[in-house]
Short mmCIF file of C-alpha atoms in Angstrom, two decimals:
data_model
loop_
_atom_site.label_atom_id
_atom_site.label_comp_id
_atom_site.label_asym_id
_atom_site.label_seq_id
_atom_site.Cartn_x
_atom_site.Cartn_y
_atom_site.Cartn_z
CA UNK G 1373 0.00 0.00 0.00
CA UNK G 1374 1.51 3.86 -1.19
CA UNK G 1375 1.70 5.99 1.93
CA UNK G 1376 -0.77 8.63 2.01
CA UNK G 1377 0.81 11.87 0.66
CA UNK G 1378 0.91 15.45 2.58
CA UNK G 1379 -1.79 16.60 0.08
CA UNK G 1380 -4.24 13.44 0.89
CA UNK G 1381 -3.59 13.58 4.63
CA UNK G 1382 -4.47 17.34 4.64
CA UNK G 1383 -7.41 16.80 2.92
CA UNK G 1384 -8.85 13.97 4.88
CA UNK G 1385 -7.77 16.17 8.32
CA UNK G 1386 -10.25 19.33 6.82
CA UNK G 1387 -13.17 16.50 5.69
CA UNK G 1388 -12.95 15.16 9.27
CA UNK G 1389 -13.17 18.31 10.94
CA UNK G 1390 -15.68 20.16 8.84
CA UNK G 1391 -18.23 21.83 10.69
CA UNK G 1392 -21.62 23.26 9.43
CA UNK G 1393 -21.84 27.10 9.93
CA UNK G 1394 -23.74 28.45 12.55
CA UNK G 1395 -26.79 30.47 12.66
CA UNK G 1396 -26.15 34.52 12.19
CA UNK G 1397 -26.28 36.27 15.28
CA UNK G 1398 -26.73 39.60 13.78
CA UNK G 1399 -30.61 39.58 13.62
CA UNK G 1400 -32.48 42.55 13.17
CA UNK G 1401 -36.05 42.46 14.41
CA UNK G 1402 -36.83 46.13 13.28
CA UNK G 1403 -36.71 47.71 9.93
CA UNK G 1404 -38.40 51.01 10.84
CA UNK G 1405 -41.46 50.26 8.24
CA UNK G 1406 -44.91 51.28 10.64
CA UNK G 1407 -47.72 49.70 9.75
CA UNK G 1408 -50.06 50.42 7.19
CA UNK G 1409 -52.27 52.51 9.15
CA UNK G 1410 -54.32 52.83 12.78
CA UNK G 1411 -57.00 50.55 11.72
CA UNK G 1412 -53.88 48.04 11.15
CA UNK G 1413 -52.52 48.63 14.55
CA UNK G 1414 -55.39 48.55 16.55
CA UNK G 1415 -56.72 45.73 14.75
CA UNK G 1416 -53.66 43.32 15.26
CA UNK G 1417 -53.62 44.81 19.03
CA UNK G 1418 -57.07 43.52 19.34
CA UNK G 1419 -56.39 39.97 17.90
CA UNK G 1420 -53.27 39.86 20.26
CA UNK G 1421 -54.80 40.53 23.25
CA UNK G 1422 -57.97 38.60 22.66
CA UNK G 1423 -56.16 35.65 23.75
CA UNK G 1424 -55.52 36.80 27.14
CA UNK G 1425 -58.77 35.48 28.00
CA UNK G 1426 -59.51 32.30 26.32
CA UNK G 1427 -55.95 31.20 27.14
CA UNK G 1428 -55.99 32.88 30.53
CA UNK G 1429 -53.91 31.01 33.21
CA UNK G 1430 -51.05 29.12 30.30
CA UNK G 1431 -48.03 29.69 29.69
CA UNK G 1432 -47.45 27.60 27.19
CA UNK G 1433 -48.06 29.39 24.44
CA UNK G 1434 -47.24 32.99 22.35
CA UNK G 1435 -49.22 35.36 21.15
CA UNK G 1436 -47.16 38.58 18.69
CA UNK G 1437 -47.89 40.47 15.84
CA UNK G 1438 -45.43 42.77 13.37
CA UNK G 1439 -42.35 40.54 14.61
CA UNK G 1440 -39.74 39.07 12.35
CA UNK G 1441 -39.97 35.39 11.76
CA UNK G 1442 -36.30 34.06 10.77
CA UNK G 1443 -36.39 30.54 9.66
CA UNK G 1444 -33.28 30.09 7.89
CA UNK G 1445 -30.31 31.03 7.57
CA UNK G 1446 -30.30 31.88 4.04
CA UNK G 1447 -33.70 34.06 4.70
CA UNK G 1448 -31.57 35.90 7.22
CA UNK G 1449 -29.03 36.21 5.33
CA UNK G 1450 -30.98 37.76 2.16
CA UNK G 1451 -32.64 40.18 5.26
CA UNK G 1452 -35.83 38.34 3.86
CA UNK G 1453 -37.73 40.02 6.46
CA UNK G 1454 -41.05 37.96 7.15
CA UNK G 1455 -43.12 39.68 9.95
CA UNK G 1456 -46.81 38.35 10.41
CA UNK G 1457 -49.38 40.96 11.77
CA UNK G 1458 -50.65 38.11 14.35
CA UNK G 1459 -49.52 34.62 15.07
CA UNK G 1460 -50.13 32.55 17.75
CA UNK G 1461 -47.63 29.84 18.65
CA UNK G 1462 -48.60 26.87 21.28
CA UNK G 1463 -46.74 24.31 23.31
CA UNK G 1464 -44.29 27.13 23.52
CA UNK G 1465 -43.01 28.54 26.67
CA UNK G 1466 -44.59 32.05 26.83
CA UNK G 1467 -42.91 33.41 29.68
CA UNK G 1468 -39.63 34.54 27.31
CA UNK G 1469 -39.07 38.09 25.96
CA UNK G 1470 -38.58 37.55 22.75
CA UNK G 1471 -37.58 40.75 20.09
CA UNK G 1472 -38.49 38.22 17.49
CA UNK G 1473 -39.65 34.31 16.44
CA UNK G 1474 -36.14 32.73 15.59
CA UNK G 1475 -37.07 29.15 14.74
CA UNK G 1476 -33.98 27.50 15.54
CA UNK G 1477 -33.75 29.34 18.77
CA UNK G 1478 -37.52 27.64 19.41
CA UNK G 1479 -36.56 24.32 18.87
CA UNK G 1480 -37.64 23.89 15.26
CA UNK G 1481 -41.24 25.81 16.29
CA UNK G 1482 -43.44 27.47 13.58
CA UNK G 1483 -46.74 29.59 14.23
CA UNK G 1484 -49.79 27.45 14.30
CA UNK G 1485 -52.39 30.40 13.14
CA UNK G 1486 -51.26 33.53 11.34
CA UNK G 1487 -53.42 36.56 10.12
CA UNK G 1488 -52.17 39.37 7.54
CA UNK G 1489 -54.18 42.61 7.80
CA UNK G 1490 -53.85 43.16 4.13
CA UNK G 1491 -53.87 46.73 2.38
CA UNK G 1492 -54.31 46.91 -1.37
CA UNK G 1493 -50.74 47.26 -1.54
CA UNK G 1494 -49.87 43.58 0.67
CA UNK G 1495 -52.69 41.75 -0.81
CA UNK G 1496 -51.15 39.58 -3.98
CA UNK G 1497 -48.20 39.01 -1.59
CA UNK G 1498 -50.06 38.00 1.62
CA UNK G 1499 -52.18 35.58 -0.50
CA UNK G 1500 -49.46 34.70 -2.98
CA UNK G 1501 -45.83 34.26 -1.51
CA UNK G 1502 -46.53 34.63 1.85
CA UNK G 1503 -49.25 31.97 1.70
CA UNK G 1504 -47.23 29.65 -0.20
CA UNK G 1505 -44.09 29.79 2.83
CA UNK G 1506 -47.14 29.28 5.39
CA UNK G 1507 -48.17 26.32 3.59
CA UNK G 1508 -44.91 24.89 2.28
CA UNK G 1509 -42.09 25.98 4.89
CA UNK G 1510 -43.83 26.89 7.77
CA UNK G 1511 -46.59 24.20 7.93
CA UNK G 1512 -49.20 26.50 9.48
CA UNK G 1513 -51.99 25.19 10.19
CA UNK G 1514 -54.42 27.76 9.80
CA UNK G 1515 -54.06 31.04 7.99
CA UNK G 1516 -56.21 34.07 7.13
CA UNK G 1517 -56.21 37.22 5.55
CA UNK G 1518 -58.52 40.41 6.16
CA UNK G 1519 -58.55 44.24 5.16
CA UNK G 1520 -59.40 46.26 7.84
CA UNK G 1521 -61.07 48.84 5.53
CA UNK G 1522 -62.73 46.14 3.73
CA UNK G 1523 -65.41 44.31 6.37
CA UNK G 1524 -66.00 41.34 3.32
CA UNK G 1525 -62.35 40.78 2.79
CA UNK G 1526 -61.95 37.98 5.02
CA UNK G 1527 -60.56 34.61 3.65
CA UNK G 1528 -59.03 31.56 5.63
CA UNK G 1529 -57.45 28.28 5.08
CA UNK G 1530 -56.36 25.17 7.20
CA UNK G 1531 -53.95 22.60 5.75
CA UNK G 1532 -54.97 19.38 4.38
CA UNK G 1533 -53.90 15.66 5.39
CA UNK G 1534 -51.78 16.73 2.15
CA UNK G 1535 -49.92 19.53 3.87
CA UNK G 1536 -51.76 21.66 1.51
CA UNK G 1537 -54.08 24.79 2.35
CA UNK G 1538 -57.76 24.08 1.11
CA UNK G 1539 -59.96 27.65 1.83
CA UNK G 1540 -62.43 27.64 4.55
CA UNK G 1541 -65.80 27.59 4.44
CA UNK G 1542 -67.82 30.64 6.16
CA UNK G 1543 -70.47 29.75 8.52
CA UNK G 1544 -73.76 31.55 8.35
CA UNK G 1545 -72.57 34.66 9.83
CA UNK G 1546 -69.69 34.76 7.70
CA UNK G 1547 -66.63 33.04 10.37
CA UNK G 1548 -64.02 31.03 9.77
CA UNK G 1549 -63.43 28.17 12.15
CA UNK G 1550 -59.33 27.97 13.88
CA UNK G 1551 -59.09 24.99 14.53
CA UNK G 1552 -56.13 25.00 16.39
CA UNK G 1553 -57.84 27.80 19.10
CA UNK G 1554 -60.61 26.28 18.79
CA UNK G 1555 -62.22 29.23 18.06
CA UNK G 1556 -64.72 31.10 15.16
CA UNK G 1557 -62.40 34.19 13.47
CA UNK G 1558 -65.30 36.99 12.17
CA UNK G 1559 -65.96 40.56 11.95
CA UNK G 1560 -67.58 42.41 14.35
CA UNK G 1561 -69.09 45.90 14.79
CA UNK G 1562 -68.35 48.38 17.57
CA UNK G 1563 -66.06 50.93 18.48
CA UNK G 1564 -62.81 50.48 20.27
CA UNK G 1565 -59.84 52.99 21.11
CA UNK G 1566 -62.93 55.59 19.82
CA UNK G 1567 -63.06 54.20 16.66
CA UNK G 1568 -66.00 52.56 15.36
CA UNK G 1569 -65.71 50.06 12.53
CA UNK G 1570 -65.88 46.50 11.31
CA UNK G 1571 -63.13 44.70 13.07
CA UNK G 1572 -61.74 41.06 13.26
CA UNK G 1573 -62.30 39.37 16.57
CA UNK G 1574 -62.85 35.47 17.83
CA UNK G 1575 -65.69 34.52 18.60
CA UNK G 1576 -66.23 30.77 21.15
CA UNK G 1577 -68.34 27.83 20.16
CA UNK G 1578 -71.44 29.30 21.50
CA UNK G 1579 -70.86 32.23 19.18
CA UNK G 1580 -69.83 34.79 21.97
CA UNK G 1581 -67.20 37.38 20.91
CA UNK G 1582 -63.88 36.57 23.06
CA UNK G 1583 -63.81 39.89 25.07
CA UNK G 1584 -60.91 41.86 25.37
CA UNK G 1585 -59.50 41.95 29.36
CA UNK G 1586 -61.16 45.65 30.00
CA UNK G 1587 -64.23 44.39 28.36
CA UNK G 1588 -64.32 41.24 30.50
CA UNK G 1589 -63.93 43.61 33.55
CA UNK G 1590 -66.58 45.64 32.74
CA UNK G 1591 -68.89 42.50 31.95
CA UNK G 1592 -67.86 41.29 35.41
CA UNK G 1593 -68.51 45.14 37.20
CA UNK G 1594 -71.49 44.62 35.21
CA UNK G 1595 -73.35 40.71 36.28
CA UNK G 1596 -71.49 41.95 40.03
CA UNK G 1597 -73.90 44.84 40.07
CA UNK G 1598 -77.28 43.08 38.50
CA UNK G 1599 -76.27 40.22 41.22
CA UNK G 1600 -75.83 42.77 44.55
CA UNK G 1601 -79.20 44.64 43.18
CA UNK G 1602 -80.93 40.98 42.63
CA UNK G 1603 -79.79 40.14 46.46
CA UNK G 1604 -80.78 44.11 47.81
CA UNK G 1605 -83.98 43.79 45.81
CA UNK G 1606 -84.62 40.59 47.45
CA UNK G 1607 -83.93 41.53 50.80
CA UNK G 1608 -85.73 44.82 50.52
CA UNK G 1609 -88.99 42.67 49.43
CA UNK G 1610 -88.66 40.08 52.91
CA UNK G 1611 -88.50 43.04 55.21
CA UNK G 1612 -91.35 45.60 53.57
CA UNK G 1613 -93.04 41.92 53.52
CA UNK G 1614 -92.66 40.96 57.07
CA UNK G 1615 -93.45 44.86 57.86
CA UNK G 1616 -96.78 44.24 56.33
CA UNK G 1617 -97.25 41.04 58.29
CA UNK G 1618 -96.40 43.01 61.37
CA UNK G 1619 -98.79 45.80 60.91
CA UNK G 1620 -101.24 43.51 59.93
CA UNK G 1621 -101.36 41.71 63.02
CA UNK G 1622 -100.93 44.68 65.02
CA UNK G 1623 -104.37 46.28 63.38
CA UNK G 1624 -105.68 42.91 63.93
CA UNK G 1625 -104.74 42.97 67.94
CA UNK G 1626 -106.36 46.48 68.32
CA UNK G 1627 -109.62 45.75 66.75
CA UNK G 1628 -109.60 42.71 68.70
CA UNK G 1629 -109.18 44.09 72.26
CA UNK G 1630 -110.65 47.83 71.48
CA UNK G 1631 -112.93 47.42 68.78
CA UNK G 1632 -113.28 49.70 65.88
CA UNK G 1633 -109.84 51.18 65.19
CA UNK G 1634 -109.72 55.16 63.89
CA UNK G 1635 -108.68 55.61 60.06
CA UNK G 1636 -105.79 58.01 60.83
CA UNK G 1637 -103.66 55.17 62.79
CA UNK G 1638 -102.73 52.95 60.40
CA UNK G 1639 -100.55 55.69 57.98
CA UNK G 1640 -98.60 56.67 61.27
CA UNK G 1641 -97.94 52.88 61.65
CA UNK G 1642 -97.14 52.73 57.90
CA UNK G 1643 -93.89 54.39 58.45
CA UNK G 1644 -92.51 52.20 61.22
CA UNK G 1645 -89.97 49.79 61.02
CA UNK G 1646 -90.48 45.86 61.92
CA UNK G 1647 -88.62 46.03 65.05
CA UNK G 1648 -90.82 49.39 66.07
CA UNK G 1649 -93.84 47.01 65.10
CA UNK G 1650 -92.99 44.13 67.10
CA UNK G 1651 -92.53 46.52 69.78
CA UNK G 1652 -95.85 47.51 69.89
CA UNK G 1653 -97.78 44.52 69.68
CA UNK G 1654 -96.53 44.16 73.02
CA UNK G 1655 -97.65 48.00 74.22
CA UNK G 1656 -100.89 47.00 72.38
CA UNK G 1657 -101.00 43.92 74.85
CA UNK G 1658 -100.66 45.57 77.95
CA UNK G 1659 -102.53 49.40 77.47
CA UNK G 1660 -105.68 49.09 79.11
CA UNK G 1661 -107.18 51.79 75.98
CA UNK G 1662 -106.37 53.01 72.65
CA UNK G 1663 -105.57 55.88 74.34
CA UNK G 1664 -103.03 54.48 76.33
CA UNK G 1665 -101.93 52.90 73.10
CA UNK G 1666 -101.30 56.13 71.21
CA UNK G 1667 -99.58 57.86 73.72
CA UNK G 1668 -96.54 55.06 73.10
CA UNK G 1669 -96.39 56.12 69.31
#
């Protein structure tokens, strides 16, 4: 056997200790573009924060919007800047401050719903390349679009057993089902940060809107108050009730042991309390007169 030559050693020495490169480090996570316009950011604000209810009390999961996505190294690379206007990721531990959704700093993790808040000037992309990554590189499960200045512009998918994105079909008001929240995605009409439009909220199985925290407070001040008035109501109507009872009995007593009882008695009873009542069924006991009797009132 020829002994291996310099040349052949040195090349087997830089095959053995190849290495593949490493992520970049030198992400950036803002390029200074603002959104397309108020509508956009209160709408993605209001998609964001609607899952501090239905997913109160986990931590397993992440809910952003407007953040960089980097999934490759190439795509970071090319500063192929891919920022969804919501996503939701689950299974994920939500507790992290994150500037960003690296993938391999996630362990391998992609979104599992994504919305675009399209503009006329986003909409071939978000339902041309964009859709095609979500569907092809990103595997998300379910994936929508929607114009916030456009209330019929609303348009969903969920991938098939393919891997491939088949549209959704509306229900009869016009949602889209997520199935990974479990939750209707439809328009709704109202005002919020003093703007009234048609906005994009969730809505549960039993077809309630998911309320936003300071709308779940107020609901709450709300059922409190109707519940303490129910129970002050309530208690109000046993004590004018036993009141009655009282001065009932008490008219009853007089007639009994005096006979005919003047007219102008029973409003100055009227305004008595029970205990003041029950007090004087036992004056009207012992008095030997009516007389008597009204000089205790």
């Amino acid at each position: 056997m020829q002994p291996q030559t310099t040349q052949e050693q040195e090349s087997q020495r830089q095959v053995v200790e190849w290495e593949p490169p490493m992520p970049p480090t030198d992400l950036i996570f803002d390029d200074g573009e603002p959104l397309e316009s108020n509508l956009h950011r209160i709408a993605m604000n209001v998609l964001i924060r609607s899952m501090l209810i239905p997913l109160a009390g986990r931590n397993d999961y992440f809910a952003g919007g407007n953040m960089f996505i980097y999934y490759s190294s190439t795509q970071a690379r090319n500063r192929d800047f891919r920022g969804p206007d919501f996503f939701v990721v689950l299974n994920v531990d939500g507790r992290t401050d994150r500037q960003g959704w690296v993938v391999w700093e996630e362990n391998g993790r992609y979104p599992d719903v994504i919305v675009e808040l399209m503009s006329p000037s986003t909409a071939a992309v978000d339902t041309g390349v964009k859709k095609d990554i979500y569907e092809q590189i990103f595997r998300t499960p379910d994936y929508y679009v929607f114009d916030p200045f456009d209330p019929n512009s609303l348009r969903g998918w969920h991938l098939d057993v393919n891997q491939q994105y088949q549209p959704l079909t509306p229900n009869e008001q016009g949602w889209l089902w997520c199935q990974r929240l479990g939750l209707w995605l439809g328009t709704w009409e109202g005002t919020l940060e003093r703007i009234t439009g048609v906005w994009l909220r969730f809505y549960d199985q039993a077809g309630n809107v998911v309320p936003l925290p300071e709308e779940a407070a107020q609901q709450q001040g709300i059922e409190q108050g109707l519940q303490q008035g129910i129970e002050q109501g309530l208690q109000q109507g046993i004590e004018q009730g036993l009141q009655q009872g009282a001065l009932r009995q008490l008219l009853r007593l007089l007639t009994t042991r005096f006979g005919d009882v003047p007219t102008e008695i029973e409003p100055r009873l009227q305004i008595l309390n029970l205990n003041q009542l029950e007090d004087l069924v036992e004056v009207a006991l012992t008095v030997g007169s009516l007389e008597q009797f009204f000089n205790q009132l």
